[in-house]
Tab-separated table of C-alpha atoms and ligand atoms in Angstrom:
chain	number	residue	atom	x	y	z
J	668	MET	CA	71.978	-24.726	63.175
J	669	GLU	CA	74.235	-23.509	65.994
J	670	MET	CA	72.542	-25.007	69.098
J	671	LYS	CA	74.098	-24.864	72.548
J	672	TYR	CA	73.138	-27.316	75.268
J	673	SER	CA	72.813	-26.827	78.978
J	674	VAL	CA	71.315	-28.795	81.857
J	675	THR	CA	69.690	-27.410	84.997
J	676	LEU	CA	71.426	-28.271	88.258
J	677	SER	CA	67.995	-28.377	89.907
J	678	SER	CA	67.539	-31.651	87.990
J	679	PHE	CA	70.279	-33.201	90.165
J	680	ILE	CA	68.603	-32.622	93.512
J	681	GLU	CA	67.907	-36.334	94.058
J	682	ILE	CA	71.276	-37.431	92.689
J	683	PHE	CA	73.986	-38.521	95.059
J	684	GLU	CA	77.091	-37.717	93.132
J	685	SER	CA	79.410	-34.820	93.724
J	686	LEU	CA	79.517	-32.076	91.162
J	687	THR	CA	83.172	-32.750	90.462
J	688	GLN	CA	82.209	-36.261	89.349
J	689	ALA	CA	79.152	-35.145	87.374
J	690	LEU	CA	80.752	-32.249	85.467
J	691	PRO	CA	83.300	-34.222	83.395
J	692	MET	CA	80.536	-36.673	82.519
J	693	LEU	CA	78.339	-33.789	81.273
J	694	LYS	CA	81.157	-32.388	79.171
J	695	GLN	CA	81.858	-35.788	77.678
J	696	LEU	CA	78.191	-36.278	76.772
J	697	GLY	CA	78.183	-33.019	74.790
J	698	TYR	CA	76.742	-30.448	77.182
J	699	ASP	CA	78.228	-26.958	76.812
J	700	ALA	CA	76.942	-25.405	80.015
J	701	ILE	CA	74.928	-25.757	83.172
J	702	GLU	CA	72.063	-23.669	84.559
J	703	VAL	CA	72.737	-22.861	88.201
J	704	ILE	CA	70.108	-23.036	90.985
J	705	GLY	CA	68.954	-19.574	92.067
J	706	GLU	CA	69.851	-19.786	95.749
J	707	ASP	CA	72.486	-18.077	97.875
J	708	ASN	CA	76.127	-19.116	97.770
J	709	SER	CA	79.057	-17.596	99.562
J	710	ARG	CA	81.669	-15.703	97.529
J	711	LYS	CA	84.181	-18.435	98.354
J	712	GLU	CA	81.846	-21.193	97.155
J	713	LEU	CA	81.201	-19.271	93.943
J	714	ASP	CA	84.874	-18.740	93.194
J	715	SER	CA	85.710	-22.404	93.651
J	716	PHE	CA	82.627	-23.377	91.608
J	717	ILE	CA	83.713	-21.143	88.700
J	718	GLU	CA	87.206	-22.609	88.918
J	719	THR	CA	85.870	-26.181	88.774
J	720	LEU	CA	83.611	-25.379	85.810
J	721	THR	CA	86.407	-23.709	83.898
J	722	SER	CA	88.671	-26.692	84.483
J	723	TYR	CA	86.087	-28.875	82.684
J	724	ASP	CA	85.533	-26.282	79.957
J	725	LEU	CA	81.866	-25.826	80.905
J	726	LYS	CA	80.017	-22.508	81.019
J	727	VAL	CA	77.084	-21.214	83.017
J	728	SER	CA	74.152	-20.555	80.676
J	729	GLY	CA	72.082	-18.830	83.324
J	730	VAL	CA	70.352	-19.102	86.687
J	731	THR	CA	67.096	-21.015	87.288
J	732	GLY	CA	64.538	-19.195	89.418
J	733	MET	CA	63.309	-21.237	92.371
J	734	TRP	CA	59.644	-20.280	92.409
J	735	GLY	CA	56.416	-21.780	93.744
J	736	ASN	CA	56.864	-24.657	96.160
J	737	PHE	CA	60.368	-25.682	95.129
J	738	ASN	CA	61.570	-25.131	98.701
J	739	SER	CA	60.438	-23.358	101.878
J	740	MET	CA	61.731	-19.949	100.736
J	741	ALA	CA	60.374	-20.155	97.203
J	742	GLY	CA	56.761	-19.706	98.359
J	743	SER	CA	57.431	-16.125	99.430
J	744	ARG	CA	58.807	-15.138	96.015
J	745	ARG	CA	55.552	-13.750	94.683
J	746	LEU	CA	55.902	-10.888	92.214
J	747	LEU	CA	52.087	-10.643	91.938
J	748	SER	CA	51.541	-10.320	95.688
J	749	VAL	CA	49.341	-7.566	97.087
J	750	ASP	CA	51.492	-7.532	100.236
J	751	ILE	CA	54.240	-4.894	100.032
J	752	GLY	CA	56.572	-6.909	102.289
J	753	VAL	CA	56.230	-10.018	100.117
J	754	LEU	CA	56.780	-7.953	96.981
J	755	LYS	CA	59.949	-6.526	98.468
J	756	THR	CA	61.222	-10.056	99.254
J	757	ALA	CA	60.434	-11.174	95.703
J	758	LYS	CA	62.188	-8.173	94.131
J	759	LYS	CA	65.236	-8.718	96.349
J	760	TYR	CA	65.328	-12.347	95.242
J	761	VAL	CA	65.381	-11.361	91.558
J	762	ILE	CA	68.147	-8.845	92.219
J	763	ARG	CA	70.239	-11.480	94.049
J	764	CYS	CA	69.800	-13.926	91.161
J	765	ILE	CA	70.729	-11.287	88.566
J	766	GLU	CA	73.905	-10.598	90.537
J	767	LEU	CA	74.624	-14.324	90.880
J	768	CYS	CA	74.139	-14.753	87.139
J	769	ARG	CA	76.536	-11.916	86.352
J	770	GLN	CA	79.172	-13.299	88.752
J	771	LEU	CA	78.975	-16.695	87.065
J	772	GLY	CA	79.140	-15.242	83.548
J	773	GLY	CA	75.609	-16.458	82.739
J	774	GLN	CA	73.255	-14.876	80.226
J	775	GLU	CA	69.764	-15.159	81.670
J	776	PHE	CA	67.490	-15.548	84.657
J	777	ASN	CA	63.888	-16.795	84.411
J	778	ILE	CA	60.914	-15.202	86.133
J	779	CYS	CA	57.689	-17.070	86.929
J	780	LEU	CA	54.715	-15.040	88.118
J	781	PHE	CA	53.122	-16.247	91.349
J	782	ALA	CA	50.343	-14.552	93.347
J	783	ASP	CA	49.317	-14.924	97.001
J	784	PRO	CA	47.859	-18.264	98.097
J	785	GLY	CA	44.088	-18.168	98.011
J	786	THR	CA	44.035	-15.688	95.117
J	787	THR	CA	42.684	-18.476	92.972
J	788	MET	CA	41.214	-21.767	94.072
J	789	PRO	CA	43.237	-24.824	93.059
J	790	ASP	CA	41.231	-25.789	90.003
J	791	ILE	CA	40.288	-29.440	90.101
J	792	ASN	CA	38.255	-28.909	86.944
J	793	HIS	CA	41.345	-27.946	84.953
J	794	ARG	CA	39.922	-24.601	83.838
J	795	VAL	CA	42.004	-21.626	82.783
J	796	LEU	CA	41.424	-18.045	83.895
J	797	SER	CA	39.891	-15.584	81.449
J	798	HIS	CA	42.208	-13.180	79.653
J	799	GLU	CA	40.634	-10.296	81.628
J	800	HIS	CA	41.215	-12.019	84.962
J	801	LYS	CA	44.872	-12.719	84.150
J	802	LEU	CA	45.354	-9.155	82.959
J	803	LYS	CA	43.882	-7.669	86.118
J	804	VAL	CA	46.340	-9.631	88.260
J	805	VAL	CA	49.465	-9.287	86.119
J	806	GLU	CA	49.206	-5.616	85.155
J	807	LYS	CA	50.323	-4.538	88.632
J	808	SER	CA	53.642	-6.221	87.949
J	809	PHE	CA	54.469	-4.236	84.796
J	810	PRO	CA	56.380	-1.385	86.504
J	811	ILE	CA	58.178	-3.913	88.737
J	812	LEU	CA	59.207	-6.007	85.735
J	813	ARG	CA	60.327	-2.843	83.935
J	814	SER	CA	62.589	-1.751	86.781
J	815	LEU	CA	63.963	-5.301	87.316
J	816	SER	CA	64.660	-5.553	83.572
J	817	ASN	CA	66.608	-2.307	83.725
J	818	TYR	CA	68.581	-3.629	86.687
J	819	ALA	CA	69.319	-6.841	84.769
J	820	ARG	CA	70.347	-4.859	81.669
J	821	ASP	CA	72.860	-2.889	83.757
J	822	HIS	CA	74.340	-6.252	84.851
J	823	GLY	CA	74.451	-7.753	81.351
J	824	VAL	CA	71.750	-10.326	82.160
J	825	LEU	CA	68.476	-10.990	80.324
J	826	LEU	CA	65.287	-11.441	82.337
J	827	LEU	CA	63.104	-14.122	80.772
J	828	LEU	CA	59.436	-14.715	81.532
J	829	GLU	CA	58.703	-18.417	81.713
J	830	PRO	CA	55.040	-19.402	81.328
J	831	LEU	CA	54.156	-22.315	83.623
J	832	ASN	CA	51.186	-24.632	83.383
J	833	ARG	CA	47.903	-23.795	85.150
J	834	TYR	CA	48.531	-26.193	88.050
J	835	ALA	CA	51.680	-24.267	89.048
J	836	THR	CA	50.396	-20.714	88.603
J	837	PRO	CA	47.548	-19.638	86.337
J	838	PHE	CA	48.532	-16.067	85.427
J	839	CYS	CA	51.151	-16.528	82.720
J	840	CYS	CA	50.649	-19.952	81.124
J	841	THR	CA	51.125	-19.524	77.405
J	842	ALA	CA	53.486	-17.924	74.931
J	843	ALA	CA	50.664	-15.461	74.154
J	844	ASP	CA	50.352	-14.503	77.856
J	845	ALA	CA	54.113	-13.898	78.064
J	846	LEU	CA	54.127	-11.918	74.815
J	847	HIS	CA	51.359	-9.692	76.103
J	848	ILE	CA	53.367	-8.940	79.250
J	849	CYS	CA	56.591	-8.308	77.300
J	850	ASN	CA	54.810	-5.892	74.966
J	851	ALA	CA	53.224	-4.039	77.884
J	852	VAL	CA	56.486	-3.810	79.853
J	853	ASP	CA	58.271	-2.732	76.675
J	854	SER	CA	61.840	-3.337	77.797
J	855	PRO	CA	64.349	-4.783	75.311
J	856	ASN	CA	65.866	-6.657	78.243
J	857	LEU	CA	62.726	-8.678	79.014
J	858	GLY	CA	62.364	-11.812	76.904
J	859	ILE	CA	60.691	-15.223	77.047
J	860	LEU	CA	61.750	-18.770	77.956
J	861	LEU	CA	59.488	-21.560	76.677
J	862	ASP	CA	59.487	-24.886	78.523
J	863	THR	CA	58.238	-27.874	76.513
J	864	PHE	CA	56.851	-29.612	79.623
J	865	HIS	CA	54.540	-26.676	80.401
J	866	MET	CA	53.806	-26.004	76.705
J	867	ASN	CA	52.512	-29.559	76.358
J	868	ILE	CA	49.711	-28.723	78.809
J	869	GLU	CA	48.927	-25.171	77.717
J	870	GLU	CA	49.664	-24.572	74.039
J	871	ASN	CA	47.532	-25.463	71.016
J	872	SER	CA	50.672	-26.105	69.011
J	873	PHE	CA	54.400	-26.135	69.807
J	874	SER	CA	55.212	-24.583	66.420
J	875	HIS	CA	52.694	-21.761	66.654
J	876	ALA	CA	53.798	-20.852	70.172
J	877	ILE	CA	57.477	-20.746	69.192
J	878	GLU	CA	56.753	-18.733	66.052
J	879	LEU	CA	54.549	-16.317	67.975
J	880	VAL	CA	57.321	-15.273	70.350
J	881	LYS	CA	60.327	-15.790	68.087
J	882	ASP	CA	61.606	-12.231	68.523
J	883	PHE	CA	61.553	-12.620	72.328
J	884	LEU	CA	62.736	-16.223	72.636
J	885	PHE	CA	66.106	-16.380	74.411
J	886	ASN	CA	66.037	-19.772	76.122
J	887	MET	CA	64.225	-23.101	75.923
J	888	HIS	CA	63.725	-25.646	78.705
J	889	PHE	CA	63.461	-29.172	77.326
J	890	ALA	CA	61.715	-32.012	79.135
J	891	ASP	CA	59.278	-34.598	77.824
J	892	ASN	CA	55.607	-34.810	78.855
J	893	ASN	CA	56.634	-36.985	81.845
J	894	ARG	CA	59.329	-34.450	82.845
J	895	LYS	CA	61.996	-36.928	81.854
J	896	MET	CA	64.635	-36.341	79.172
J	897	PRO	CA	63.369	-35.790	75.617
J	898	GLY	CA	62.722	-39.074	73.857
J	899	SER	CA	61.347	-40.818	76.972
J	900	GLY	CA	57.778	-39.657	76.451
J	901	HIS	CA	55.522	-38.702	73.583
J	902	LEU	CA	56.284	-35.031	72.867
J	903	ASP	CA	56.957	-34.202	69.230
J	904	PHE	CA	60.556	-32.950	69.458
J	905	ARG	CA	60.912	-33.333	65.677
J	906	SER	CA	58.413	-30.554	65.152
J	907	ILE	CA	59.900	-28.498	68.016
J	908	MET	CA	63.433	-28.719	66.567
J	909	LYS	CA	62.137	-28.079	63.051
J	910	THR	CA	60.441	-24.886	64.197
J	911	LEU	CA	63.528	-23.778	66.134
J	912	ASN	CA	65.483	-24.213	62.881
J	913	GLU	CA	62.868	-22.231	60.996
J	914	ILE	CA	63.232	-19.256	63.328
J	915	ASP	CA	67.034	-19.686	63.291
J	916	TYR	CA	67.185	-20.193	67.063
J	917	GLN	CA	70.817	-20.040	68.197
J	918	ARG	CA	70.500	-19.792	71.975
J	919	TYR	CA	70.730	-22.433	74.680
J	920	ILE	CA	68.481	-25.445	74.980
J	921	SER	CA	68.527	-26.205	78.700
J	922	PHE	CA	67.415	-29.704	79.610
J	923	GLU	CA	65.305	-29.604	82.751
J	924	PRO	CA	64.350	-33.198	83.574
J	925	THR	CA	63.638	-34.821	86.909
J	926	LEU	CA	66.562	-37.227	87.114
J	927	GLU	CA	66.566	-40.459	89.069
J	928	GLN	CA	69.652	-41.941	90.686
J	929	ILE	CA	69.190	-45.306	89.042
J	930	SER	CA	69.086	-44.071	85.449
J	931	TYR	CA	70.458	-40.590	85.266
J	932	HIS	CA	73.681	-41.301	83.357
J	933	ASP	CA	71.794	-43.131	80.624
J	934	SER	CA	69.002	-40.512	80.544
J	935	LEU	CA	71.438	-37.631	80.173
J	936	ARG	CA	73.302	-39.487	77.431
J	937	GLU	CA	70.278	-40.678	75.480
J	938	GLY	CA	68.353	-37.390	75.778
J	939	ILE	CA	71.051	-35.140	74.357
J	940	ALA	CA	71.916	-37.699	71.648
J	941	TYR	CA	68.260	-37.812	70.614
J	942	ILE	CA	68.035	-34.002	70.341
J	943	LYS	CA	71.430	-33.663	68.603
J	944	GLY	CA	70.141	-36.189	66.069
J	945	LEU	CA	67.360	-33.705	65.223
J	946	GLU	CA	69.657	-30.671	65.043
J	947	ASN	CA	69.685	-30.474	61.277
J	948	ILE	CA	66.080	-31.447	60.729
J	949	SER	CA	65.056	-29.564	57.659
J	950	ALA	CA	62.907	-26.488	57.918
J	951	SER	CA	61.151	-27.435	54.658
Y	762	LER	C1	59.291	-25.149	87.029
Y	762	LER	O1	58.376	-26.122	86.669
Y	762	LER	C2	60.148	-24.772	85.899
Y	762	LER	O2	59.925	-25.159	84.788
Y	762	LER	C3	61.356	-23.936	86.197
Y	762	LER	O3	62.022	-23.628	85.015
Y	762	LER	C4	61.025	-22.704	86.991
Y	762	LER	O4	62.180	-21.983	87.278
Y	763	MN	MN1	61.334	-24.681	83.133
């Protein structure tokens, strides 16, 4: 199987090492690319960043959307908002990230669907919303997603819907939810990104979820159940890799762990080695 490996730069937020020190280490450990944080950079910063990456023979796989409560701006990026001003801000954000992705030579940008605060109560009883409730909230976004997908297509970038678990946002939580939205939007430029950390909470089965969306699956985020590198927790990456082989997945696997200063070199080394060891796990 022809797998390509990336790591999200958002994983390095707590790490005190300059990028120029971290990049050669990533290359040496077997990473092919990095996924860049979806925030503003000046043209000058971008140019020097691209130069540094190229010098280490690393690519940009894509741009990670900063949604939810990642930072103070992320909260206003709500594509399911009923407020026209907020919607405009969210659309502008997607457009900026598509442009950033194109400038960096990346392939994809992930979208997570957030609504206005108070739309749903934080659910301390761990319930999910009914299919009808989700549909009522998400269907307003279909024309927006269609026009953003067209914009992304014109820039050579794929827009990927990433289902998140119910505690982040309850409107698109499963592969089936994302598939429903993709079918309704009906744009060949809108695909799906599955994240094993969120899947662990929401899906009945890793294999069934991957198989269900195989024609739309253009990126995977890998983290274990504890949001550390694969192999540190109890997720069944054997079955995940086996299913990815079965569907002949040949896109990026982007590791998206929460790294800690004390252990991050070892984690990055052990995690990719563990997954590379499962690369040829038989589909039979
Ligand atoms: C957030 O939990 C996440 O998984 C990110 O990929 C969202 O951009
Ligand atoms: Mn993710």
